[in-house]
CSV table of C-alpha atoms in Angstrom, one decimal:
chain,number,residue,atom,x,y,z
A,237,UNK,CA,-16.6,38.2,-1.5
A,238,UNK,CA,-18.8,36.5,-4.2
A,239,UNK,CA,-22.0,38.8,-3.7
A,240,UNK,CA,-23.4,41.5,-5.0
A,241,UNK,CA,-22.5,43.5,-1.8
A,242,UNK,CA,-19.0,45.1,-1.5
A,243,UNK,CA,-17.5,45.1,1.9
A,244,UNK,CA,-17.4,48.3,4.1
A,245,UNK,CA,-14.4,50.6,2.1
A,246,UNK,CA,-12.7,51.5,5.8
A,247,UNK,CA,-11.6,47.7,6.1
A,248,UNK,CA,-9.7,47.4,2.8
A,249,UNK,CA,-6.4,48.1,4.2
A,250,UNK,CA,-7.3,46.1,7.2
A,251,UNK,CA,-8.1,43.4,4.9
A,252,UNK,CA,-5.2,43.4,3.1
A,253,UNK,CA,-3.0,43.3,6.2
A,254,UNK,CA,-5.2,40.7,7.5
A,255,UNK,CA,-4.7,38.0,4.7
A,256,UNK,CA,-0.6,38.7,4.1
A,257,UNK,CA,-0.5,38.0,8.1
A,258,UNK,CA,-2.5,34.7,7.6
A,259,UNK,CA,-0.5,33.9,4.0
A,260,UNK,CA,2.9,34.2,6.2
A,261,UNK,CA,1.3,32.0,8.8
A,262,UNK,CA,-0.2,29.2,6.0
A,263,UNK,CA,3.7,29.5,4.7
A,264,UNK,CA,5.1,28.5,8.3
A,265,UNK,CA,2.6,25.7,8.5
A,266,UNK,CA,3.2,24.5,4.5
A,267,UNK,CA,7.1,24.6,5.6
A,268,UNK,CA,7.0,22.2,8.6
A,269,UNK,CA,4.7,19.8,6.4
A,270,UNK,CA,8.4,20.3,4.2
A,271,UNK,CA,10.3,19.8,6.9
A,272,UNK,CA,8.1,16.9,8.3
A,273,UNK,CA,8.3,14.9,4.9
A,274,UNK,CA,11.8,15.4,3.6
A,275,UNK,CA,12.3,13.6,7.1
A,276,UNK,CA,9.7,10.8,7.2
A,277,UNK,CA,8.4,10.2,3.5
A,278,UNK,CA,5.0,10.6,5.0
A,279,UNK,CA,2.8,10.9,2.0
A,280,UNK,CA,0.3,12.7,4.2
A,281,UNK,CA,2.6,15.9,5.5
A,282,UNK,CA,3.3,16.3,1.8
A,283,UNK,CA,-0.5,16.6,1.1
A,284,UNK,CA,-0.5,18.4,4.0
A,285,UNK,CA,1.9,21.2,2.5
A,286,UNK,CA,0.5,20.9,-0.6
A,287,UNK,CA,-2.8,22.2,0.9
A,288,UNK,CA,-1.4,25.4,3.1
A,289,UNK,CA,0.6,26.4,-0.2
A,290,UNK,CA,-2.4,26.2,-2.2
A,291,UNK,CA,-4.6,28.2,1.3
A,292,UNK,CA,-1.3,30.8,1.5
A,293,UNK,CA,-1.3,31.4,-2.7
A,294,UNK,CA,-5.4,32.1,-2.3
A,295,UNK,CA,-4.5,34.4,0.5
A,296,UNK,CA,-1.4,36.2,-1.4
A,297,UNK,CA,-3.4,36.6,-4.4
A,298,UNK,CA,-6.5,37.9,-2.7
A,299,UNK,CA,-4.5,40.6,-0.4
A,300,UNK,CA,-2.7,41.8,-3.2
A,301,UNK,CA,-5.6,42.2,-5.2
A,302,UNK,CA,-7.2,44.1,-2.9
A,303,UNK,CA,-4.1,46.2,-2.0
A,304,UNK,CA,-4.0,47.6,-5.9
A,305,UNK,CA,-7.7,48.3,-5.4
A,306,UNK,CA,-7.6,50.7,-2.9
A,307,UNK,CA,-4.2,52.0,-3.6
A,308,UNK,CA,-6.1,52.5,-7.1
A,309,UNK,CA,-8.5,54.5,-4.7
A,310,UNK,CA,-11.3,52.4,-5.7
A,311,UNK,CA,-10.9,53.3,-9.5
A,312,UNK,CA,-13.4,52.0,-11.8
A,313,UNK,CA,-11.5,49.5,-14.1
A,314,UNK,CA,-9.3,47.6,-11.3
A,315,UNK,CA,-12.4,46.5,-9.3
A,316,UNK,CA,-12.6,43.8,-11.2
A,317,UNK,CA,-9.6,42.2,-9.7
A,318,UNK,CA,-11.1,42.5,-5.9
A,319,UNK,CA,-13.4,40.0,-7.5
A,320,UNK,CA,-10.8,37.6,-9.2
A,321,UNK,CA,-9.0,37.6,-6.6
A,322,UNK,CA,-11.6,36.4,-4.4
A,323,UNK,CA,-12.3,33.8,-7.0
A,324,UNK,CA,-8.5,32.1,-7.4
A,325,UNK,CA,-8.5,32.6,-3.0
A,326,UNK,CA,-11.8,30.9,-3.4
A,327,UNK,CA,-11.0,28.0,-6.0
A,328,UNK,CA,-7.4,28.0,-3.6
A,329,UNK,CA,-9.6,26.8,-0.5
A,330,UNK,CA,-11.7,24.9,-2.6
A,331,UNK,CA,-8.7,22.6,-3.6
A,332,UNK,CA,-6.6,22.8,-0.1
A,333,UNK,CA,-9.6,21.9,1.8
A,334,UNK,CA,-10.7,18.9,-0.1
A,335,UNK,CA,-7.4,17.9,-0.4
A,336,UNK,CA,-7.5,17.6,3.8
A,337,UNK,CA,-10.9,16.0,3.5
A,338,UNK,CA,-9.5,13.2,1.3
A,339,UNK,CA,-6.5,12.6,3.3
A,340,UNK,CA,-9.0,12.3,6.4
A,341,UNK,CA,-10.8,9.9,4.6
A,342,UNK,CA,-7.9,7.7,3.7
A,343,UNK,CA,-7.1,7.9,7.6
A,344,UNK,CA,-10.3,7.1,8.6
A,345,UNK,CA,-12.7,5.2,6.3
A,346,UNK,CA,-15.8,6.6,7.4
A,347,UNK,CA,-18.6,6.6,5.6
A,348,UNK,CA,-19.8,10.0,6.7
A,349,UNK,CA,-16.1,11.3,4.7
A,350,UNK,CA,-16.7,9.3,1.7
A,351,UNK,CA,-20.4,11.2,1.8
A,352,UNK,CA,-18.5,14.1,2.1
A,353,UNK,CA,-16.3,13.5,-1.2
A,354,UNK,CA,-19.1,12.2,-3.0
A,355,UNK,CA,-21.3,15.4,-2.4
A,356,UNK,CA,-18.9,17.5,-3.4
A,357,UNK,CA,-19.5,17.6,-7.0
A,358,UNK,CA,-23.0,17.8,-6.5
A,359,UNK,CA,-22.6,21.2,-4.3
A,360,UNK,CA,-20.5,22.8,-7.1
A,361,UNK,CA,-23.2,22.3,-9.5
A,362,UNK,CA,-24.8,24.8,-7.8
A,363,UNK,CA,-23.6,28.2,-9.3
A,364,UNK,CA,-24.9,30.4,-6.9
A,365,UNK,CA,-23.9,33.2,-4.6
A,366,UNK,CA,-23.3,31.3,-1.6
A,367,UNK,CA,-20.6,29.2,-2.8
A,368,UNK,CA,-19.2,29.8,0.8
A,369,UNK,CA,-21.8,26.7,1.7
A,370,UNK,CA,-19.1,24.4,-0.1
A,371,UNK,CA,-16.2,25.9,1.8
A,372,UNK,CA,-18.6,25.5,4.9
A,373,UNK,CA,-19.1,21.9,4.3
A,374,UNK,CA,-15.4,20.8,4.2
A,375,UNK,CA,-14.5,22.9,7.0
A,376,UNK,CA,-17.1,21.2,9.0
A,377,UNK,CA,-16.0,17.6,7.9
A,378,UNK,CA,-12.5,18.7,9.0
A,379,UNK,CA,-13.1,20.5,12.0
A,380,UNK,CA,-15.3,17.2,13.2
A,381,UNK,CA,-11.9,15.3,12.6
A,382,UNK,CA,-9.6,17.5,14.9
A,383,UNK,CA,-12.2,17.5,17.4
A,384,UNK,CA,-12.4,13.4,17.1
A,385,UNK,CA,-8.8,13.9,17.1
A,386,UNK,CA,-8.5,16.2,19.7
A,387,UNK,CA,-10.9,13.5,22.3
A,388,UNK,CA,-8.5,10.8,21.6
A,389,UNK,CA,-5.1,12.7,22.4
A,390,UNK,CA,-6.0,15.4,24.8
A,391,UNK,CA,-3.4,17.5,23.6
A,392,UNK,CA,-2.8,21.3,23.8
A,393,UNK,CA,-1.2,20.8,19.8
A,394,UNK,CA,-4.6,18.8,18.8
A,395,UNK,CA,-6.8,21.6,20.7
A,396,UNK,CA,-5.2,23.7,18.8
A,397,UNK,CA,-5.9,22.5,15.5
A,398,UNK,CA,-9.3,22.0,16.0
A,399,UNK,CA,-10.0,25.7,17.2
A,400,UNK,CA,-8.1,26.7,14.0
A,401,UNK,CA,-10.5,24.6,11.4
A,402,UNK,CA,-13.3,25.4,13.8
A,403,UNK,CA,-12.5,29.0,13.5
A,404,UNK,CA,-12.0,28.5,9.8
A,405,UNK,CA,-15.4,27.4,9.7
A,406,UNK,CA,-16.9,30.6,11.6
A,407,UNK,CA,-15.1,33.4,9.4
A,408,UNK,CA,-17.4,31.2,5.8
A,409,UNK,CA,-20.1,31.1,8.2
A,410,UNK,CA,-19.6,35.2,8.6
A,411,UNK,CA,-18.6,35.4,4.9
A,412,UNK,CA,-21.9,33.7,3.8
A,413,UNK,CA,-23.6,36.1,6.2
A,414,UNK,CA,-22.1,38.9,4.6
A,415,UNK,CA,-24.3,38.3,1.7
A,416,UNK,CA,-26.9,39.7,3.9
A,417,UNK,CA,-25.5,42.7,6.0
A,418,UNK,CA,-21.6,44.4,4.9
A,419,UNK,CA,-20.8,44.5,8.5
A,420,UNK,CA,-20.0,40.3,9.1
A,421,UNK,CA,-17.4,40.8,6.4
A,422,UNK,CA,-15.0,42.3,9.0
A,423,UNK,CA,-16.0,39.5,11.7
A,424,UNK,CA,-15.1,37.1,8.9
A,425,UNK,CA,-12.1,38.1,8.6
A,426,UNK,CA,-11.3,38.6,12.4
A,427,UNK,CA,-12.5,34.9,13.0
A,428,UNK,CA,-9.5,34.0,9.7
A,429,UNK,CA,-6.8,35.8,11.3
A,430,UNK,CA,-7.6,33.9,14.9
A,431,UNK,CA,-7.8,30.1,13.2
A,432,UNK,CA,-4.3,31.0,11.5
A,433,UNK,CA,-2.9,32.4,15.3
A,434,UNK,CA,-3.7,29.2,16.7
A,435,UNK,CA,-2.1,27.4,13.8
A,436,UNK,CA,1.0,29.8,14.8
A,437,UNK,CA,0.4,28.8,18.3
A,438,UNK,CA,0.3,24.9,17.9
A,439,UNK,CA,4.1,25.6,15.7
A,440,UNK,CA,5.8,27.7,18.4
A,441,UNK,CA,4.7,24.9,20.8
A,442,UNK,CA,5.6,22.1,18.7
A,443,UNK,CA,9.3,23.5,18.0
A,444,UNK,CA,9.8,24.5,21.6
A,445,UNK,CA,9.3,20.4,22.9
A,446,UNK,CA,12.6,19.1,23.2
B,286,UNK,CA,17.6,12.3,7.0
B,287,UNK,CA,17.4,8.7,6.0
B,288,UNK,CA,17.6,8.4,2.8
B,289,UNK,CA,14.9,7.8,-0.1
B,290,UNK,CA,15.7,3.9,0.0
B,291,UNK,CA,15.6,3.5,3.1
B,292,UNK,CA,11.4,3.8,3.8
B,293,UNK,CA,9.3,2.0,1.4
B,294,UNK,CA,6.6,3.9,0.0
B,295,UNK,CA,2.7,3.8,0.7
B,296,UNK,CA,3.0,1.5,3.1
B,297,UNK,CA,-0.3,0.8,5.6
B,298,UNK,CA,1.1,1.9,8.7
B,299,UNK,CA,-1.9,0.6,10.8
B,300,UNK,CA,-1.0,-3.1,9.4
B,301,UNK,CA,2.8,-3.4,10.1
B,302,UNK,CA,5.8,-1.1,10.7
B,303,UNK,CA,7.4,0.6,7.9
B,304,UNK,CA,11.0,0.4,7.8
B,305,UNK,CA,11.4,3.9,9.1
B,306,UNK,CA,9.5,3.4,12.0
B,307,UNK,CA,11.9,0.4,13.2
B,308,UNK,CA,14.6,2.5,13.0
B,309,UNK,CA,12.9,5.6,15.3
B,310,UNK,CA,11.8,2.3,17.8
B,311,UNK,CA,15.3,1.1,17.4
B,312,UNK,CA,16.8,4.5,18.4
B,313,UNK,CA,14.6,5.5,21.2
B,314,UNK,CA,15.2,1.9,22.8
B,315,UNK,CA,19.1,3.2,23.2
B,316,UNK,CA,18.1,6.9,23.9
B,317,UNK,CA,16.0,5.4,26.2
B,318,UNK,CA,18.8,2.6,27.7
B,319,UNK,CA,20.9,5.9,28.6
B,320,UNK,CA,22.8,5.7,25.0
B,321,UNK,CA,23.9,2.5,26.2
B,322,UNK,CA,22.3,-0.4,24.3
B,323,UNK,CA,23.1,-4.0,24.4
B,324,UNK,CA,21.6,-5.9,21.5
B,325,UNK,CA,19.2,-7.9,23.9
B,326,UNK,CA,18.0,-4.4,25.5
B,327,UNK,CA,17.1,-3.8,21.6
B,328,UNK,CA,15.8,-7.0,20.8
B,329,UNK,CA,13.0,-6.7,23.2
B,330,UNK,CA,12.7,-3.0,23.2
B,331,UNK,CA,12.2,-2.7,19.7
B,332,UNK,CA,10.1,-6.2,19.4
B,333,UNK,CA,12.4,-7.7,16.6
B,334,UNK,CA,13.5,-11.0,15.9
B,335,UNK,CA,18.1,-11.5,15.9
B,336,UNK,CA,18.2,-11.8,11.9
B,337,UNK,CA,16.2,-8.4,12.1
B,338,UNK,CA,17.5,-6.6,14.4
B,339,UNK,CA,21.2,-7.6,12.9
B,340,UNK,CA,20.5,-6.2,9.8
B,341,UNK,CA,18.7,-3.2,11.3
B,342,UNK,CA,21.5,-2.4,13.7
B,343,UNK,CA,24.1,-2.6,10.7
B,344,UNK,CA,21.9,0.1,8.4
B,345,UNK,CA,21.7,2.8,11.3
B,346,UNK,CA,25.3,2.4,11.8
B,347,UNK,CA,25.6,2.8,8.1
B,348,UNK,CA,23.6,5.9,8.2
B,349,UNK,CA,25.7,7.3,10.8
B,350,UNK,CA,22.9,7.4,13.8
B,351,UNK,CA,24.1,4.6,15.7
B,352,UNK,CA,27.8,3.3,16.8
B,353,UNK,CA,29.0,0.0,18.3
B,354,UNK,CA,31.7,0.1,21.6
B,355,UNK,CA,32.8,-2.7,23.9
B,356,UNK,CA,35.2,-5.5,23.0
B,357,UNK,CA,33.7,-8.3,24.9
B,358,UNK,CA,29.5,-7.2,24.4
B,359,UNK,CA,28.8,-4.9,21.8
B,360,UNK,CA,27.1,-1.9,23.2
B,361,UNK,CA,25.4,0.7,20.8
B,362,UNK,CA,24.9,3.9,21.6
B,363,UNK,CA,23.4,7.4,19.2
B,364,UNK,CA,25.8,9.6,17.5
B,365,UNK,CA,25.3,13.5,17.7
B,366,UNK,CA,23.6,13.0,14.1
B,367,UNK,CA,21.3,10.2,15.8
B,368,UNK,CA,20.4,12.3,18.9
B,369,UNK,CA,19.4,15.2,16.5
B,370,UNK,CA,17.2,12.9,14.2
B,371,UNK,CA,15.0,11.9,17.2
B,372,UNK,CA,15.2,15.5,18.3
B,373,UNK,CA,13.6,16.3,14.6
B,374,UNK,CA,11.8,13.3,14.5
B,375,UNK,CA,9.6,14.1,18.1
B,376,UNK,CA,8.2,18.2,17.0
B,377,UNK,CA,7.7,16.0,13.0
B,378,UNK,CA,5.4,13.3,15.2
B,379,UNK,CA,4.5,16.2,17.2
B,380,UNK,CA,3.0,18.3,14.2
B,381,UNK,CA,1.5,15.3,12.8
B,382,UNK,CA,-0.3,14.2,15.7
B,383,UNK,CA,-1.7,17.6,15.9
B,384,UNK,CA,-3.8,17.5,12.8
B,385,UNK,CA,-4.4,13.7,13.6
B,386,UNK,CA,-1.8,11.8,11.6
B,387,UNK,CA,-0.4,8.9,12.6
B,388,UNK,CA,3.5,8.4,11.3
């Protein structure tokens, strides 16, 4: 994942699997955005979809990357695309995410989200291996926004949410670790897959209310 | 769905009520009236002035969500098409409100 260190060879499979699960689920999510704006005109559930397309593309493009990989058994001229995969998934969250942030901070106003925006730029200067520090920042910003959210309605949809971005958050915190010791890249990954089940969760409860 | 037309675009929400959102107020006043509105029920229900809520009243029925009865006092109550919009409507304002957004 962006590092000199290649993650442990007995999760590739798991990884795969892992990241076509979460695509399906960013999918579901990018659909009801659809659904939501062909109904309303709601500039913001378009953005909205916009965002889990690009997240669910990232995803696609990554798993599939890493499927020919190890169906390649690891051979020495296709590892390359492990790593551009996780480049397009990376530049994918790059985009979704800050598209989010922005939307927040047209919801909002807060200064702390128009800090947010403008230091941006300034992190990407940095070409370094932890860009997972950029992806770390915006999932912050946006996890503080559910949770804001999430005080203000007590619901279970809103608690939801938040646990999703905040879990989000936790699998770059464990990527960026992974730059240290192999064995966070599976925790990563674990802590993905259980942000996009709660995302799942908040759907099947939200089409279930009558 | 109402149509394009119908909801004006980039509209504040926070400072005044989009066109779209009258009509939802509008039809959860009668959902709410036990699909038996009459116009004064509305008027206050959906906080609109007569010229308003005329014109309103006339578009929904137009759209096929709404329809008129009674001879002597109009009633208006939701078509099928009208009980599924709010039925579509609620899990959209549902979703939104999970992430936050207001519609």
């Amino acid at each position: 994942m962006g590092s000199e260190l290649a993650p442990p060879i007995w999760f590739f499979g798991f990884y795969s699997l892992m990241e076509f699960i979460a695509f399906a689920i960013a999918m579901a999510v990018a659909l009801q955005a659809m659904k939501g704006y062909t109904l309303t005109r709601e500039r913001t559930l378009l953005y909205l979809n916009i965002s889990f397309l690009l997240l669910g593309a990232g995803l696609l493009v990554d798993g599939l990357a890493n499927l020919v990989v190890l169906l390649s058994r690891f051979h020495r001229n296709l590892i390359y695309l492990s790593r551009l995969g996780y480049t397009i998934d990376f530049l994918a969250q790059l985009v979704a995410y800050t598209i989010l942030v922005v939307v927040y901070v047209q919801q909002t106003r807060t200064w702390s989200g128009q800090i947010a925006v403008a230091a941006l730029p300034i992190a990407l200067l940095e070409s370094n291996p932890f860009t997972e520090l950029i992806l770390i920042f915006l999932l912050v910003y946006i996890s503080a926004q559910t949770a804001i959210n999430y005080n203000v309605s007590r619901t279970t949809n809103s608690l939801l949410v938040f646990g999703a971005f905040a879990s989000l958050a936790l699998a770059h915190v464990f990527f960026l670790l992974f730059t240290i010791a192999p064995i966070f890249f599976p925790f990563a990954h674990i802590s993905q897959l259980f942000g996009c089940f709660l995302l799942l969760g908040m759907l099947f409860r939200v089409n279930q209310s009558q | 769905m109402i149509p394009d037309g119908q909801a004006p675009a980039a509209v504040p929400a926070a400072k005044y009520r989009s066109q779209f959102r009258i009509f939802v107020d509008i039809m959860r006043v009668i959902q709410r009236e036990g699909n038996e509105a009459k116009p004064t029920r509305i008027l206050y229900g959906a906080n609109l002035s007569h010229d308003r809520l005329v014109k309103y009243l006339e578009e929904l029925k137009v759209l096929g969500v709404i329809q008129e009865s009674g001879s002597s006092e109009k009633v208006y109550g939701l078509t099928q098409k009208g009980v599924e919009f709010l039925n579509s409507f609620r899990k959209v304002e549902a979703f939104a409100g999970a992430f936050g957004f207001k519609i």
